[in-house]
Structures are given as structure tokens and as C-alpha cells.
Short mmCIF file of C-alpha atoms in Angstrom, two decimals:
data_model
loop_
_atom_site.label_atom_id
_atom_site.label_comp_id
_atom_site.label_asym_id
_atom_site.label_seq_id
_atom_site.Cartn_x
_atom_site.Cartn_y
_atom_site.Cartn_z
CA MET A 29 0.00 0.00 0.00
CA ALA A 30 1.52 3.30 -1.10
CA SER A 31 2.15 6.02 1.45
CA TYR A 32 2.30 9.79 1.30
CA ARG A 33 5.85 10.67 2.35
CA VAL A 34 7.13 14.02 3.60
CA ALA A 35 10.89 14.48 3.92
CA LEU A 36 11.85 16.70 6.86
CA THR A 37 15.27 18.27 6.53
CA GLY A 38 17.38 21.19 7.73
CA GLY A 39 20.80 22.07 9.05
CA ALA A 40 22.28 20.97 12.36
CA GLY A 41 20.65 22.64 15.35
CA VAL A 42 17.56 24.01 13.57
CA GLY A 43 15.04 21.90 15.53
CA LYS A 44 14.38 18.89 13.28
CA SER A 45 14.03 16.49 16.20
CA ALA A 46 11.63 18.79 18.04
CA ALA A 47 9.50 19.15 14.91
CA ALA A 48 9.54 15.40 14.27
CA GLN A 49 8.38 14.76 17.85
CA VAL A 50 5.35 17.01 17.33
CA PHE A 51 4.53 15.27 14.04
CA ALA A 52 4.65 11.94 15.90
CA GLU A 53 2.37 13.32 18.64
CA CYS A 54 -0.07 14.38 15.88
CA GLY A 55 -0.19 10.78 14.63
CA ALA A 56 2.23 10.77 11.71
CA THR A 57 4.64 7.86 11.28
CA VAL A 58 8.16 9.23 11.81
CA VAL A 59 11.22 7.46 10.37
CA ASP A 60 14.63 8.96 11.22
CA ALA A 61 17.68 8.48 8.97
CA ASP A 62 20.15 9.04 11.84
CA GLN A 63 18.50 6.34 13.97
CA ILE A 64 18.67 3.91 11.05
CA ALA A 65 22.35 4.77 10.50
CA HIS A 66 23.03 3.92 14.14
CA GLU A 67 21.25 0.57 13.72
CA LEU A 68 23.18 -0.25 10.54
CA LEU A 69 26.50 0.33 12.30
CA GLU A 70 25.76 -2.09 15.15
CA PRO A 71 27.83 -5.34 15.22
CA GLY A 72 26.37 -7.87 12.81
CA GLN A 73 24.40 -5.27 10.87
CA ALA A 74 24.81 -4.48 7.18
CA ALA A 75 27.15 -1.49 7.34
CA ASN A 76 29.35 -2.52 10.26
CA ALA A 77 31.69 -4.89 8.43
CA ALA A 78 31.93 -2.59 5.40
CA VAL A 79 32.88 0.40 7.55
CA ARG A 80 35.51 -1.58 9.47
CA ALA A 81 36.93 -3.03 6.23
CA THR A 82 37.10 0.43 4.66
CA PHE A 83 38.29 2.57 7.58
CA GLY A 84 40.19 0.00 9.63
CA ASP A 85 39.46 -1.85 12.86
CA ASP A 86 40.64 1.14 14.89
CA VAL A 87 37.22 2.76 14.29
CA ALA A 88 35.65 -0.05 16.35
CA ASP A 89 36.06 -1.32 19.90
CA SER A 90 37.13 -4.86 20.83
CA GLU A 91 33.53 -6.10 20.50
CA GLY A 92 33.09 -4.65 17.01
CA ARG A 93 31.02 -1.63 17.97
CA ILE A 94 31.78 1.38 15.79
CA LEU A 95 33.32 4.24 17.78
CA ARG A 96 31.21 6.99 16.27
CA PRO A 97 33.26 9.97 17.57
CA ARG A 98 36.41 8.44 16.05
CA LEU A 99 34.66 7.71 12.73
CA ARG A 100 33.14 11.20 12.73
CA GLU A 101 36.57 12.78 13.29
CA ARG A 102 37.98 10.73 10.40
CA VAL A 103 35.33 11.80 7.90
CA PHE A 104 35.13 15.42 9.08
CA SER A 105 38.77 15.95 8.21
CA ASP A 106 38.67 14.12 4.85
CA PRO A 107 35.98 14.89 2.25
CA SER A 108 36.78 11.75 0.23
CA ALA A 109 36.39 9.60 3.36
CA ARG A 110 33.05 11.26 4.03
CA LYS A 111 31.89 10.43 0.50
CA THR A 112 33.04 6.83 0.95
CA LEU A 113 31.08 6.51 4.20
CA GLU A 114 28.00 8.04 2.57
CA ALA A 115 28.29 5.58 -0.33
CA ILE A 116 28.16 2.71 2.19
CA LEU A 117 25.35 4.07 4.35
CA HIS A 118 22.97 6.08 2.16
CA PRO A 119 21.64 3.32 -0.12
CA LEU A 120 20.96 1.10 2.93
CA ILE A 121 19.33 3.98 4.83
CA GLN A 122 17.08 4.87 1.89
CA LYS A 123 16.00 1.27 1.42
CA LEU A 124 15.03 0.93 5.09
CA MET A 125 13.34 4.34 5.22
CA ARG A 126 11.19 3.47 2.24
CA ALA A 127 10.30 0.06 3.68
CA ARG A 128 9.47 1.39 7.16
CA SER A 129 7.24 4.14 5.78
CA GLU A 130 5.32 1.86 3.44
CA GLY A 131 1.63 1.79 4.29
CA ALA A 132 1.95 4.57 6.87
CA ARG A 133 -1.29 6.34 7.70
CA PRO A 134 -2.19 9.18 7.53
CA TYR A 135 1.29 9.91 6.12
CA ALA A 136 4.96 9.43 6.93
CA VAL A 137 7.57 11.99 7.96
CA LEU A 138 11.09 10.94 7.00
CA VAL A 139 13.80 12.88 8.84
CA ILE A 140 16.65 13.17 6.29
CA PRO A 141 19.26 15.73 7.44
CA LEU A 142 21.36 15.49 4.24
CA LEU A 143 18.54 15.64 1.69
CA ALA A 144 19.86 18.78 -0.04
CA GLU A 145 23.34 17.25 -0.20
CA THR A 146 22.30 13.83 -1.52
CA GLY A 147 19.25 14.67 -3.64
CA ARG A 148 15.52 14.05 -3.34
CA PRO A 149 14.54 10.39 -3.77
CA PRO A 150 11.78 9.92 -6.38
CA TRP A 151 9.46 8.32 -3.81
CA ILE A 152 9.30 11.47 -1.65
CA ASP A 153 6.07 13.40 -2.19
CA ARG A 154 6.94 16.63 -0.40
CA VAL A 155 9.95 18.31 1.27
CA LEU A 156 9.72 20.35 4.47
CA VAL A 157 12.75 22.43 5.44
CA ILE A 158 13.12 23.57 9.05
CA ASP A 159 15.21 26.74 9.21
CA ALA A 160 16.60 28.88 12.02
CA GLU A 161 18.82 31.91 12.52
CA PRO A 162 22.54 30.99 12.54
CA ALA A 163 22.94 32.32 16.09
CA ALA A 164 20.14 30.04 17.33
CA GLN A 165 21.66 27.07 15.49
CA GLN A 166 25.06 27.66 17.05
CA ARG A 167 23.55 28.10 20.53
CA ARG A 168 21.72 24.76 20.28
CA LEU A 169 24.86 23.01 19.06
CA ARG A 170 26.85 24.49 21.97
CA ASP A 171 24.13 23.21 24.30
CA ARG A 172 24.79 19.72 22.89
CA GLY A 173 28.42 20.01 23.97
CA LEU A 174 30.06 20.90 20.66
CA ASP A 175 33.01 23.29 20.78
CA PRO A 176 33.23 26.29 18.40
CA ILE A 177 35.68 24.58 16.01
CA SER A 178 33.48 21.47 15.73
CA ILE A 179 30.42 23.64 15.10
CA GLU A 180 32.23 25.57 12.37
CA ARG A 181 33.38 22.35 10.68
CA LEU A 182 29.94 20.76 10.95
CA LEU A 183 28.16 23.73 9.40
CA ALA A 184 30.82 24.11 6.69
CA ILE A 185 30.17 20.64 5.23
CA GLN A 186 26.39 21.10 5.12
CA ALA A 187 24.36 22.60 2.30
CA SER A 188 23.62 26.32 2.55
CA PRO A 189 20.18 27.48 3.71
CA ALA A 190 19.59 28.73 0.14
CA ALA A 191 20.32 25.27 -1.29
CA ARG A 192 17.92 23.67 1.18
CA ARG A 193 15.18 26.16 0.41
CA ALA A 194 15.65 25.48 -3.30
CA CYS A 195 14.51 21.88 -2.79
CA ALA A 196 11.68 22.75 -0.35
CA ASP A 197 7.94 22.59 -0.89
CA ASP A 198 7.41 24.07 2.59
CA VAL A 199 9.67 26.05 4.93
CA LEU A 200 9.01 26.29 8.67
CA GLU A 201 10.98 28.96 10.50
CA ASN A 202 11.98 27.89 14.00
CA THR A 203 12.26 31.23 15.75
CA GLY A 204 13.23 29.63 19.03
CA SER A 205 9.89 29.16 20.77
CA LEU A 206 8.89 25.49 21.05
CA GLN A 207 5.26 26.55 21.22
CA ALA A 208 5.52 28.46 17.93
CA LEU A 209 7.30 25.50 16.30
CA ALA A 210 4.58 23.12 17.53
CA GLU A 211 1.84 25.38 16.17
CA GLY A 212 3.56 25.47 12.79
CA VAL A 213 3.90 21.69 12.76
CA ARG A 214 0.24 21.19 13.67
CA ALA A 215 -0.82 23.45 10.79
CA LEU A 216 1.37 21.43 8.42
CA HIS A 217 -0.02 18.18 9.85
CA ALA A 218 -3.52 19.25 8.80
CA ARG A 219 -2.27 20.17 5.31
CA TYR A 220 -0.32 16.93 4.85
CA GLY A 221 -3.25 14.86 6.05
CA ALA A 222 -5.45 16.51 3.41
CA LEU A 223 -2.81 16.01 0.70
CA ALA A 224 -2.40 12.35 1.67
CA THR A 225 -6.16 11.79 1.48
CA ALA A 226 -6.34 13.54 -1.90
CA SER A 227 -3.50 11.47 -3.30
#
């Protein structure tokens, strides 16, 4: 059974997780690319052996668990390594996201942080971009424990706000108030429910 699928994307620290939580509370099926990536890197899972074979066993502990901070440091400092990791993970993530959203009612929200960087899959019906002021982004990232250099490097490898907006059907500005964000999400939930029914 086909589903209506909305991709939710945006830069680091714009409030994607908060928006996704409200969509879930409204009744949408939420599938998160980052959560799937974590699953795929677990010992015995599809991407674990490929990552260790490609980047070396020093990116894993003695039990085969990928040391994500070490892997992240490796790919942050080397664009070709980042592309190699993405080539391993992204096809597997997309396959699982599509499968887990199949048959979702009233519609599915797929949280895909790197949508602007990797391109819109043909099975996505609509793209929602969450945006925020750079100062608010950086404050949220500091609150997560990132230092200024890590924040600068993280934001530098992501698509620009203009590039994200270019692929958007809808843009929701997260001005900083959770209540305002939730109200915006609830308005979109009503619209997406109507679009899903019409499709």
C-alpha cells in the first residue's frame, strides 16, 4: 500500500528532532535516517563490516562496535572519506526508510538531514525544510556540547540554507519558541493529512 511521504530536513541545530516529535504526537509515522544509520553500524548489521573493512578496525572497539566519535573525526577531516562513508550508508538507509514508511497512515515523515546534499529520492512526495537563525543554530549546538571549532566544521560541510530552500515545498521557520514551532507543525499536519487523502 503506497504512502504519502514528507521528507523533513534542515541544518544541524535548527530543531528537526523537536518538529519530528510534534509530528509523531499528531499521529504521523516518523522514520529517522540518523536512527537507522546507528542501527546499521551495530555489530552484525549491514554497514558494520563494510565500515571496518574500509576505515580500519581502529574505528571499532574490541567487540566490534563502531566508535562513532572516532569515525566522525575521520570523515570530518577528509571529504573523500566522508563520500566513501555516505556511499556505504545512504543506499541502505534509503531502502530501510522506504520500507518502514510503506503503508503509513495518515502519512509518513522521513527525517533526512542530508537531503539537499544527496538529492531528493523519487518516492518522496513533499519536502519540508526547518530553518533557524545561525545564532540560534550555534547556541543549540553548543548546548549539545560541541566546541566552536566542531560547530564551524559541521556547518561548513552542510548545504547552505539557500540550497535547502531550493529543494523545499514548505519552509518552517523555528524562531526559538517550542510553542511556535509546535503550532507550525500542527498546521502542516492538517495540510499533509489533506494532501495524503487527496492522493
